[in-house]
Structures are given as structure tokens and as C-alpha cells.
Amino acid sequence: MPTIQPEPHKIQAWAQINRKYLGQGVRVKRFRRPKRSQIRNRVLLAILMAKDMKLSQFAEELSISSRSVSAWVYEGRIPSRINMDKACRILGYPAHILFNEALIQESPILCQPSSSRFMKRAQSSSPKRNKILLGLCMVYDLSVTDVSQWISIHPGTFRKWLHYGHLPTPVLQDKAAEFFRIPTNILFADCDS
């Protein structure tokens, strides 16, 4: 029994109609917007976001499955010693910063007073020395101006920490650590001493 094949010109016509009404395709964001309660390893996600490295790309460089890397970030799993050493080498941070077990177990939710919006130009146009602090602003979608107001410092001072890696005074370090709920030795690991 012969099957009826559609004529090629009809298929092309339908393709044109679909393009007109459905658009060129689906745009997929580089990072999915995680819910705050989902992130267990905020520091690892912050560094990956600041370096603009997708979880799948990071997994590929480690030669492991992307599900494993997702489990590190979203479920708080600790990798094997071999994978931990590879991750530290690729990202350029020691294990006590990337996989701080006490911080992963706590996984506190950041308490921001009101909604805020991270400015993409803060990432693209300026130097970024403190990748952990920049990444945390990206993870929580926080603007530099809002964070500086909430921790009672000048926005220019916060930008110096973020873009130029200036190490703040111990009092200001404590304010920032209290807001982000991350110890100062991790939050300012990229800063000059």
C-alpha cells in the first residue's frame, strides 16, 4: 500500500507560516533563575556565574556529568577528592572556599529588605577582581547601589571592593559578611591584603 507523501512545496509553505507566527526559536537563558532555597553551595555558583561558566561547561572540563555538578551546587553534595582537586585547579580557588562544609550545611537565605536588580553593565564594562562578591550579587540579583545602602556604605566604596579588589576595614568586612551571611575570609578571598 503506497503511503501519501506531502509535496515539498507544501512543507516549505508551512515552514514559512510557522516561522512567521512562532518566531525563530526559543531563547534559553544562560543560567536558570534558582530559587533561594535551592542553592546549597552559593560560593561555587557565584564563582561560576562571575566567570560566565555554565554548569554543563564546567562538568565537561571536569569530565563528569552535569548532574554531578548540579548536585554540588543545588543539593550541597561534596565531590570526591579527585574531582575536588580538579575543580579547584580549574576555578583557581582552594577547597575550603569552594566546598566549605559548614557554609553548605547552613545554606542561609539572604535577607534583603526589598527587591533589587543586578545591572549587567556591572559585570561587563568594569574589571572584576572580587569574583565571589560579584557572583553573589548576580546569584541574588542585587544591585550595587541597593547593597551599599543596606549595609550603610557609599556605592563607590562597594564598587572598589567589587571591581578593584580593595580589602575593606574589619568593621566593613563584618557588615558585608553579616549581610551576605558568608565568613569574611571567603567573601573577600579575592581582595588584596
CSV table of C-alpha atoms in Angstrom, one decimal:
chain,number,residue,atom,x,y,z
A,1,MET,CA,0.0,0.0,0.0
A,2,PRO,CA,1.6,3.3,-1.0
A,3,THR,CA,2.0,6.0,1.6
A,4,ILE,CA,1.0,9.5,0.8
A,5,GLN,CA,4.0,11.8,0.9
A,6,PRO,CA,3.3,15.5,1.3
A,7,GLU,CA,4.6,17.6,-1.5
A,8,PRO,CA,7.8,19.5,-0.8
A,9,HIS,CA,6.4,23.0,-1.6
A,10,LYS,CA,3.6,22.5,0.9
A,11,ILE,CA,6.1,21.7,3.6
A,12,GLN,CA,8.1,24.8,2.8
A,13,ALA,CA,4.9,26.9,2.9
A,14,TRP,CA,4.1,25.5,6.3
A,15,ALA,CA,7.6,26.2,7.5
A,16,GLN,CA,7.3,29.8,6.4
A,17,ILE,CA,4.0,30.2,8.2
A,18,ASN,CA,5.4,28.6,11.4
A,19,ARG,CA,8.4,31.0,11.3
A,20,LYS,CA,6.1,34.0,10.9
A,21,TYR,CA,3.9,33.1,13.9
A,22,LEU,CA,6.2,31.1,16.1
A,23,GLY,CA,9.4,33.2,15.7
A,24,GLN,CA,12.9,32.0,15.1
A,25,GLY,CA,13.2,29.7,18.1
A,26,VAL,CA,13.2,29.5,21.8
A,27,ARG,CA,15.7,31.6,23.7
A,28,VAL,CA,17.3,29.8,26.6
A,29,LYS,CA,18.9,31.9,29.4
A,30,ARG,CA,22.5,31.1,30.2
A,31,PHE,CA,21.7,30.3,33.8
A,32,ARG,CA,18.3,29.2,35.2
A,33,ARG,CA,16.9,31.5,37.9
A,34,PRO,CA,17.4,29.5,41.0
A,35,LYS,CA,15.1,29.9,44.0
A,36,ARG,CA,16.9,30.9,47.1
A,37,SER,CA,16.1,27.8,49.0
A,38,GLN,CA,17.6,25.6,46.2
A,39,ILE,CA,21.1,26.9,46.3
A,40,ARG,CA,23.2,25.0,48.8
A,41,ASN,CA,26.7,26.0,47.6
A,42,ARG,CA,26.3,29.7,46.9
A,43,VAL,CA,30.0,30.4,46.7
A,44,LEU,CA,30.6,27.8,43.9
A,45,LEU,CA,27.6,29.1,41.9
A,46,ALA,CA,28.7,32.7,42.4
A,47,ILE,CA,32.2,32.0,41.1
A,48,LEU,CA,30.7,30.1,38.1
A,49,MET,CA,28.3,33.0,37.3
A,50,ALA,CA,31.1,35.6,37.6
A,51,LYS,CA,33.3,33.6,35.3
A,52,ASP,CA,30.3,33.1,32.9
A,53,MET,CA,30.7,29.4,33.0
A,54,LYS,CA,27.7,27.2,32.7
A,55,LEU,CA,27.3,24.1,34.9
A,56,SER,CA,27.4,21.8,31.8
A,57,GLN,CA,30.6,23.5,30.6
A,58,PHE,CA,32.2,23.1,34.0
A,59,ALA,CA,31.2,19.5,34.1
A,60,GLU,CA,32.7,19.0,30.6
A,61,GLU,CA,36.0,20.4,31.7
A,62,LEU,CA,36.0,18.1,34.8
A,63,SER,CA,35.0,15.1,32.5
A,64,ILE,CA,32.0,14.3,34.7
A,65,SER,CA,28.2,14.5,34.3
A,66,SER,CA,26.5,17.9,34.6
A,67,ARG,CA,24.1,16.2,37.1
A,68,SER,CA,27.0,15.8,39.4
A,69,VAL,CA,27.9,19.5,39.2
A,70,SER,CA,24.2,20.4,39.7
A,71,ALA,CA,24.2,18.2,42.9
A,72,TRP,CA,27.2,20.1,44.2
A,73,VAL,CA,25.5,23.5,43.7
A,74,TYR,CA,21.8,22.8,44.4
A,75,GLU,CA,22.0,19.8,46.8
A,76,GLY,CA,25.2,20.6,48.6
A,77,ARG,CA,27.0,17.4,47.8
A,78,ILE,CA,30.7,17.3,48.4
A,79,PRO,CA,32.7,15.9,45.4
A,80,SER,CA,35.3,13.2,45.7
A,81,ARG,CA,38.9,14.3,46.4
A,82,ILE,CA,39.9,13.8,42.7
A,83,ASN,CA,37.0,15.9,41.4
A,84,MET,CA,37.5,18.5,44.2
A,85,ASP,CA,41.2,18.9,43.2
A,86,LYS,CA,40.2,19.3,39.5
A,87,ALA,CA,37.5,21.8,40.3
A,88,CYS,CA,40.0,23.8,42.5
A,89,ARG,CA,42.6,23.8,39.7
A,90,ILE,CA,40.1,24.9,37.0
A,91,LEU,CA,38.5,27.7,39.1
A,92,GLY,CA,41.6,28.8,40.8
A,93,TYR,CA,40.3,28.7,44.4
A,94,PRO,CA,41.2,26.4,47.3
A,95,ALA,CA,38.8,23.7,48.5
A,96,HIS,CA,38.0,25.4,51.8
A,97,ILE,CA,36.5,28.3,49.8
A,98,LEU,CA,34.7,26.3,47.0
A,99,PHE,CA,33.4,23.5,49.2
A,100,ASN,CA,33.1,24.9,52.8
A,101,GLU,CA,31.1,22.2,54.5
A,102,ALA,CA,29.9,24.5,57.4
A,103,LEU,CA,28.6,27.1,54.9
A,104,ILE,CA,27.0,24.4,52.7
A,105,GLN,CA,25.2,22.8,55.7
A,106,GLU,CA,23.9,26.2,56.9
A,107,SER,CA,22.9,27.5,53.5
A,108,PRO,CA,21.3,30.6,54.9
A,109,ILE,CA,18.9,32.7,52.9
A,110,LEU,CA,19.9,36.2,52.3
A,111,CYS,CA,17.5,38.7,53.9
A,112,GLN,CA,17.3,41.6,51.5
A,113,PRO,CA,15.0,44.4,52.7
A,114,SER,CA,13.4,45.0,49.3
A,115,SER,CA,13.6,43.8,45.7
A,116,SER,CA,16.7,44.7,43.7
A,117,ARG,CA,18.0,44.3,40.2
A,118,PHE,CA,21.6,43.4,39.2
A,119,MET,CA,22.9,45.7,36.4
A,120,LYS,CA,24.6,43.7,33.7
A,121,ARG,CA,27.0,46.5,33.0
A,122,ALA,CA,28.5,46.0,36.4
A,123,GLN,CA,29.8,42.7,35.1
A,124,SER,CA,30.7,43.6,31.5
A,125,SER,CA,32.2,47.1,31.5
A,126,SER,CA,34.3,47.1,34.6
A,127,PRO,CA,37.1,45.0,35.8
A,128,LYS,CA,36.0,42.3,38.2
A,129,ARG,CA,38.6,41.4,40.8
A,130,ASN,CA,36.3,40.1,43.6
A,131,LYS,CA,34.5,37.3,41.7
A,132,ILE,CA,32.9,35.9,44.8
A,133,LEU,CA,31.2,39.2,45.7
A,134,LEU,CA,30.2,39.9,42.1
A,135,GLY,CA,28.8,36.4,41.7
A,136,LEU,CA,26.8,36.7,44.9
A,137,CYS,CA,25.2,39.9,43.6
A,138,MET,CA,24.4,38.0,40.4
A,139,VAL,CA,23.0,35.0,42.2
A,140,TYR,CA,20.7,37.1,44.3
A,141,ASP,CA,20.0,39.7,41.6
A,142,LEU,CA,21.3,42.6,43.8
A,143,SER,CA,22.3,46.0,42.5
A,144,VAL,CA,25.5,47.6,43.8
A,145,THR,CA,23.6,50.7,44.9
A,146,ASP,CA,21.0,48.7,46.9
A,147,VAL,CA,23.6,46.6,48.7
A,148,SER,CA,25.7,49.6,49.6
A,149,GLN,CA,22.6,51.3,51.1
A,150,TRP,CA,21.6,48.2,53.0
A,151,ILE,CA,25.0,47.8,54.6
A,152,SER,CA,25.4,51.6,55.1
A,153,ILE,CA,28.4,52.4,52.9
A,154,HIS,CA,28.9,54.6,49.8
A,155,PRO,CA,28.2,52.9,46.5
A,156,GLY,CA,31.7,53.9,45.3
A,157,THR,CA,33.2,52.1,48.2
A,158,PHE,CA,31.3,48.9,47.4
A,159,ARG,CA,32.4,49.2,43.7
A,160,LYS,CA,36.0,49.4,44.8
A,161,TRP,CA,35.6,46.1,46.7
A,162,LEU,CA,33.8,44.5,43.7
A,163,HIS,CA,35.9,45.8,40.7
A,164,TYR,CA,39.3,46.6,42.1
A,165,GLY,CA,39.6,44.1,44.9
A,166,HIS,CA,40.2,46.6,47.7
A,167,LEU,CA,40.1,45.0,51.1
A,168,PRO,CA,37.7,46.9,53.4
A,169,THR,CA,38.4,47.7,57.1
A,170,PRO,CA,37.5,44.9,59.5
A,171,VAL,CA,34.3,46.7,60.6
A,172,LEU,CA,33.1,47.0,57.0
A,173,GLN,CA,34.1,43.4,56.3
A,174,ASP,CA,31.9,42.3,59.2
A,175,LYS,CA,28.9,44.4,57.9
A,176,ALA,CA,29.2,42.7,54.4
A,177,ALA,CA,29.7,39.3,55.9
A,178,GLU,CA,26.6,39.7,58.1
A,179,PHE,CA,24.5,40.8,55.1
A,180,PHE,CA,25.7,38.0,52.8
A,181,ARG,CA,26.0,35.5,55.6
A,182,ILE,CA,29.3,34.3,54.4
A,183,PRO,CA,32.5,34.5,56.5
A,184,THR,CA,34.9,37.3,55.7
A,185,ASN,CA,37.8,35.0,54.7
A,186,ILE,CA,35.6,33.6,51.9
A,187,LEU,CA,33.8,36.7,50.9
A,188,PHE,CA,37.0,38.7,50.5
A,189,ALA,CA,39.3,35.9,49.3
A,190,ASP,CA,39.9,37.8,46.0
A,191,CYS,CA,40.9,41.1,47.7
A,192,ASP,CA,44.3,42.5,48.2
A,193,SER,CA,45.6,42.4,51.7
